[in-house]
Coordinates of C-alpha atoms in Angstrom, one line a residue:
X1 CA 0.0 0.0 0.0
X2 CA 1.3 3.5 -0.9
X3 CA 2.3 5.6 2.1
X4 CA -0.1 8.3 1.0
X5 CA -3.0 5.9 1.2
X6 CA -5.1 6.1 4.4
X7 CA -5.2 2.9 6.4
X8 CA -8.9 1.9 6.9
X9 CA -10.6 -0.9 8.8
X10 CA -11.4 -2.7 5.5
X11 CA -7.8 -2.5 4.3
X12 CA -6.6 -4.0 7.6
X13 CA -9.2 -6.8 7.3
X14 CA -8.2 -7.6 3.7
X15 CA -4.6 -7.6 4.6
X16 CA -5.4 -10.0 7.5
X17 CA -7.4 -12.3 5.2
X18 CA -4.6 -12.3 2.6
X19 CA -2.1 -13.3 5.3
X20 CA -4.5 -16.0 6.6
X21 CA -4.8 -17.4 3.1
X22 CA -1.1 -17.5 2.5
X23 CA -0.3 -18.9 6.0
X24 CA -3.3 -19.6 8.3
X25 CA -5.3 -17.5 10.8
X26 CA -3.4 -18.9 13.8
X27 CA -0.1 -18.2 12.2
X28 CA -0.9 -14.6 11.2
X29 CA 0.5 -11.9 13.5
X30 CA -0.1 -8.2 13.7
X31 CA 3.4 -7.8 12.2
X32 CA 2.3 -9.8 9.2
X33 CA -0.7 -7.5 8.7
X34 CA 1.4 -4.4 9.2
X35 CA 4.0 -5.7 6.7
X36 CA 1.3 -6.2 4.1
X37 CA 0.0 -2.7 4.6
X38 CA 3.5 -1.1 4.7
X39 CA 3.0 0.4 8.2
X40 CA 4.3 -0.1 11.7
X41 CA 2.6 -2.6 13.9
X42 CA 1.9 0.0 16.5
X43 CA -0.3 1.9 13.9
X44 CA -2.8 -1.0 14.0
X45 CA -3.6 -0.1 17.6
X46 CA -5.2 3.0 16.3
X47 CA -8.0 0.7 14.9
X48 CA -8.0 -2.3 17.2
X49 CA -7.1 -2.8 20.8
X50 CA -5.8 -6.3 20.2
X51 CA -5.4 -9.1 17.6
X52 CA -8.4 -10.8 19.0
X53 CA -10.5 -7.7 18.4
X54 CA -9.2 -7.7 14.8
X55 CA -10.2 -11.3 14.3
X56 CA -13.7 -10.7 15.7
X57 CA -14.2 -7.7 13.4
X58 CA -12.9 -9.7 10.5
X59 CA -15.4 -12.4 11.1
X60 CA -18.2 -9.9 11.3
X61 CA -17.0 -8.3 8.1
X62 CA -16.9 -11.6 6.3
X63 CA -20.5 -12.3 7.4
X64 CA -21.6 -8.9 6.1
X65 CA -19.9 -9.6 2.8
X66 CA -21.5 -13.0 2.4
X67 CA -25.0 -11.5 3.1
X68 CA -24.6 -9.3 0.0
X69 CA -23.6 -12.2 -2.2
X70 CA -26.2 -13.8 -4.4
X71 CA -25.4 -17.4 -5.5
X72 CA -27.9 -17.7 -8.4
X73 CA -28.6 -15.1 -11.2
X74 CA -31.2 -12.6 -10.4
X75 CA -32.9 -13.4 -13.7
X76 CA -33.2 -17.1 -12.9
X77 CA -36.9 -17.2 -14.1
X78 CA -35.9 -16.0 -17.5
X79 CA -32.9 -18.3 -17.7
X80 CA -35.1 -21.3 -16.7
X81 CA -37.4 -20.6 -19.6
X82 CA -34.6 -20.5 -22.1
X83 CA -32.3 -23.4 -21.1
X84 CA -32.6 -27.1 -20.1
X85 CA -32.5 -27.9 -16.4
X86 CA -29.1 -29.5 -16.6
X87 CA -27.5 -26.4 -18.2
X88 CA -29.0 -24.2 -15.6
X89 CA -27.8 -26.2 -12.6
X90 CA -24.3 -26.6 -14.1
X91 CA -24.2 -22.9 -14.7
X92 CA -25.1 -22.3 -11.0
X93 CA -22.2 -24.5 -9.9
X94 CA -19.9 -22.7 -12.4
X95 CA -21.0 -19.4 -11.0
X96 CA -20.3 -20.5 -7.4
X97 CA -16.8 -21.7 -8.2
X98 CA -15.9 -18.6 -10.2
X99 CA -17.1 -16.3 -7.4
X100 CA -15.1 -18.2 -4.8
X101 CA -11.8 -18.3 -6.7
X102 CA -11.6 -14.5 -6.9
X103 CA -10.6 -11.9 -4.3
X104 CA -11.8 -11.5 -1.6
X105 CA -14.2 -14.5 -1.6
X106 CA -11.4 -17.0 -1.9
X107 CA -9.8 -15.6 1.2
X108 CA -13.2 -15.2 3.0
X109 CA -14.2 -18.8 2.2
X110 CA -10.9 -20.2 3.3
X111 CA -10.9 -18.2 6.5
X112 CA -14.5 -18.8 7.6
X113 CA -14.4 -22.6 6.7
X114 CA -11.3 -23.0 8.9
X115 CA -12.3 -20.7 11.7
X116 CA -15.8 -22.3 12.1
X117 CA -14.2 -25.1 14.1
X118 CA -12.9 -22.7 16.8
X119 CA -15.2 -19.7 16.5
X120 CA -19.0 -19.9 17.2
X121 CA -19.5 -16.7 15.2
X122 CA -17.6 -18.1 12.2
X123 CA -19.6 -21.4 12.5
X124 CA -22.9 -19.4 12.4
X125 CA -21.7 -17.6 9.2
X126 CA -20.8 -20.9 7.6
X127 CA -24.2 -22.3 8.5
X128 CA -26.0 -19.2 7.4
X129 CA -24.2 -19.2 4.0
X130 CA -24.9 -22.9 3.5
X131 CA -28.6 -22.3 4.3
X132 CA -28.6 -19.4 1.8
X133 CA -27.2 -21.7 -0.9
X134 CA -29.9 -24.3 -0.1
X135 CA -32.7 -21.6 -0.2
X136 CA -31.5 -20.2 -3.6
X137 CA -31.2 -23.7 -5.0
X138 CA -34.8 -24.3 -4.0
X139 CA -35.6 -21.0 -5.8
X140 CA -33.9 -22.3 -9.0
X141 CA -35.7 -25.6 -8.8
X142 CA -39.0 -23.9 -8.4
X143 CA -38.2 -21.7 -11.4
X144 CA -37.4 -24.8 -13.5
X145 CA -40.6 -26.5 -12.3
X146 CA -42.6 -23.4 -13.3
X147 CA -41.0 -23.5 -16.7
X148 CA -41.9 -27.1 -17.2
X149 CA -38.2 -28.2 -17.3
X150 CA -38.4 -30.6 -14.4
X151 CA -41.2 -32.5 -12.6
X152 CA -43.4 -30.8 -10.0
X153 CA -41.9 -31.3 -6.6
X154 CA -43.5 -31.4 -3.2
X155 CA -42.0 -29.1 -0.6
X156 CA -40.3 -31.9 1.3
X157 CA -38.8 -33.3 -1.9
X158 CA -37.7 -29.8 -2.9
X159 CA -35.9 -29.3 0.4
X160 CA -34.2 -32.7 0.2
X161 CA -33.0 -32.2 -3.4
X162 CA -31.8 -28.6 -2.6
X163 CA -29.8 -30.0 0.3
X164 CA -28.3 -32.7 -1.9
X165 CA -27.3 -30.2 -4.6
X166 CA -25.8 -27.8 -2.0
X167 CA -23.8 -30.6 -0.4
X168 CA -22.3 -31.8 -3.6
X169 CA -21.5 -28.2 -4.7
X170 CA -19.8 -27.3 -1.4
X171 CA -17.9 -30.6 -1.2
X172 CA -16.6 -30.0 -4.7
X173 CA -15.7 -26.4 -4.0
X174 CA -13.8 -27.5 -0.8
X175 CA -11.6 -29.8 -2.9
X176 CA -11.0 -27.2 -5.5
X177 CA -10.1 -24.5 -3.0
X178 CA -7.6 -26.8 -1.2
X179 CA -6.0 -27.6 -4.5
X180 CA -5.9 -23.9 -5.4
X181 CA -4.2 -23.1 -2.1
X182 CA -1.6 -25.8 -2.6
X183 CA -0.9 -24.4 -6.1
X184 CA -0.7 -20.8 -4.9
X185 CA 1.6 -21.6 -2.0
X186 CA 3.9 -23.5 -4.4
X187 CA 4.4 -20.4 -6.5
X188 CA 7.4 -18.1 -5.8
X189 CA 6.3 -14.7 -4.4
X190 CA 7.1 -12.3 -7.2
X191 CA 5.3 -9.2 -5.9
X192 CA 1.8 -7.7 -5.7
X193 CA -0.9 -9.9 -7.0
X194 CA 1.4 -12.9 -7.2
X195 CA -0.9 -15.1 -5.1
X196 CA -3.5 -14.9 -7.9
X197 CA -1.4 -15.3 -11.0
X198 CA -2.3 -18.9 -11.3
X199 CA -3.8 -19.6 -14.7
X200 CA -5.4 -23.0 -13.9
X201 CA -9.1 -23.5 -14.4
X202 CA -11.4 -25.6 -12.3
X203 CA -12.1 -29.1 -13.7
X204 CA -15.8 -29.3 -13.9
X205 CA -15.9 -32.8 -15.4
X206 CA -16.6 -34.7 -12.2
X207 CA -19.1 -32.3 -10.8
X208 CA -20.8 -32.0 -14.2
X209 CA -21.3 -35.8 -14.0
X210 CA -22.9 -35.4 -10.6
X211 CA -25.1 -32.6 -11.8
X212 CA -26.2 -34.7 -14.8
X213 CA -27.1 -37.5 -12.5
X214 CA -28.9 -35.1 -10.2
X215 CA -31.0 -33.6 -13.0
X216 CA -31.8 -37.0 -14.4
X217 CA -33.9 -37.6 -11.3
X218 CA -36.0 -34.5 -12.1
X219 CA -37.0 -35.2 -15.7
X220 CA -40.6 -35.4 -16.4

């Protein structure tokens, strides 16, 4: 960060998340955050009284960011009218992957999914985000049903299928993010943005097969 730039709460949080992604939350110190910002560690105390306070605020910030995130297209009804169910559901998975491999969601996802085992607040955010994915999957399935692209589903069946789809999506994303982190960590640090110079693309072949099987259960 240029010396003329003002240090803000958001910049501190993003620097913290960046360090957590490169190392881990437990191994990230105030000095790591200060180094990324190009400031002295003491300057961070103008914003936070302690590292714990910074972590707590970071978790809150991540939750706020996730709440603004929409996992399916806002024009899902129009899309459902135009495309087969299999194409629509594969596109939703593709969208979810693409969103989570970019800054800052790749850092947020990695941070929250690791912190949920030791932080109640992070666990609640993870649960809330998963529930949101299920809810929006149900919305997509309802839209496909209204368009006559899949069979009519009872509410209980809709809930079960949405949970299945969300589970396979999250599981596949977990595997991809882990592989992405290993790849990024293996790259030499060549300066700003080097963590995200990777040109690899997610391999959708396996999850596409799962989505195809999933959609085959919904054909009229």
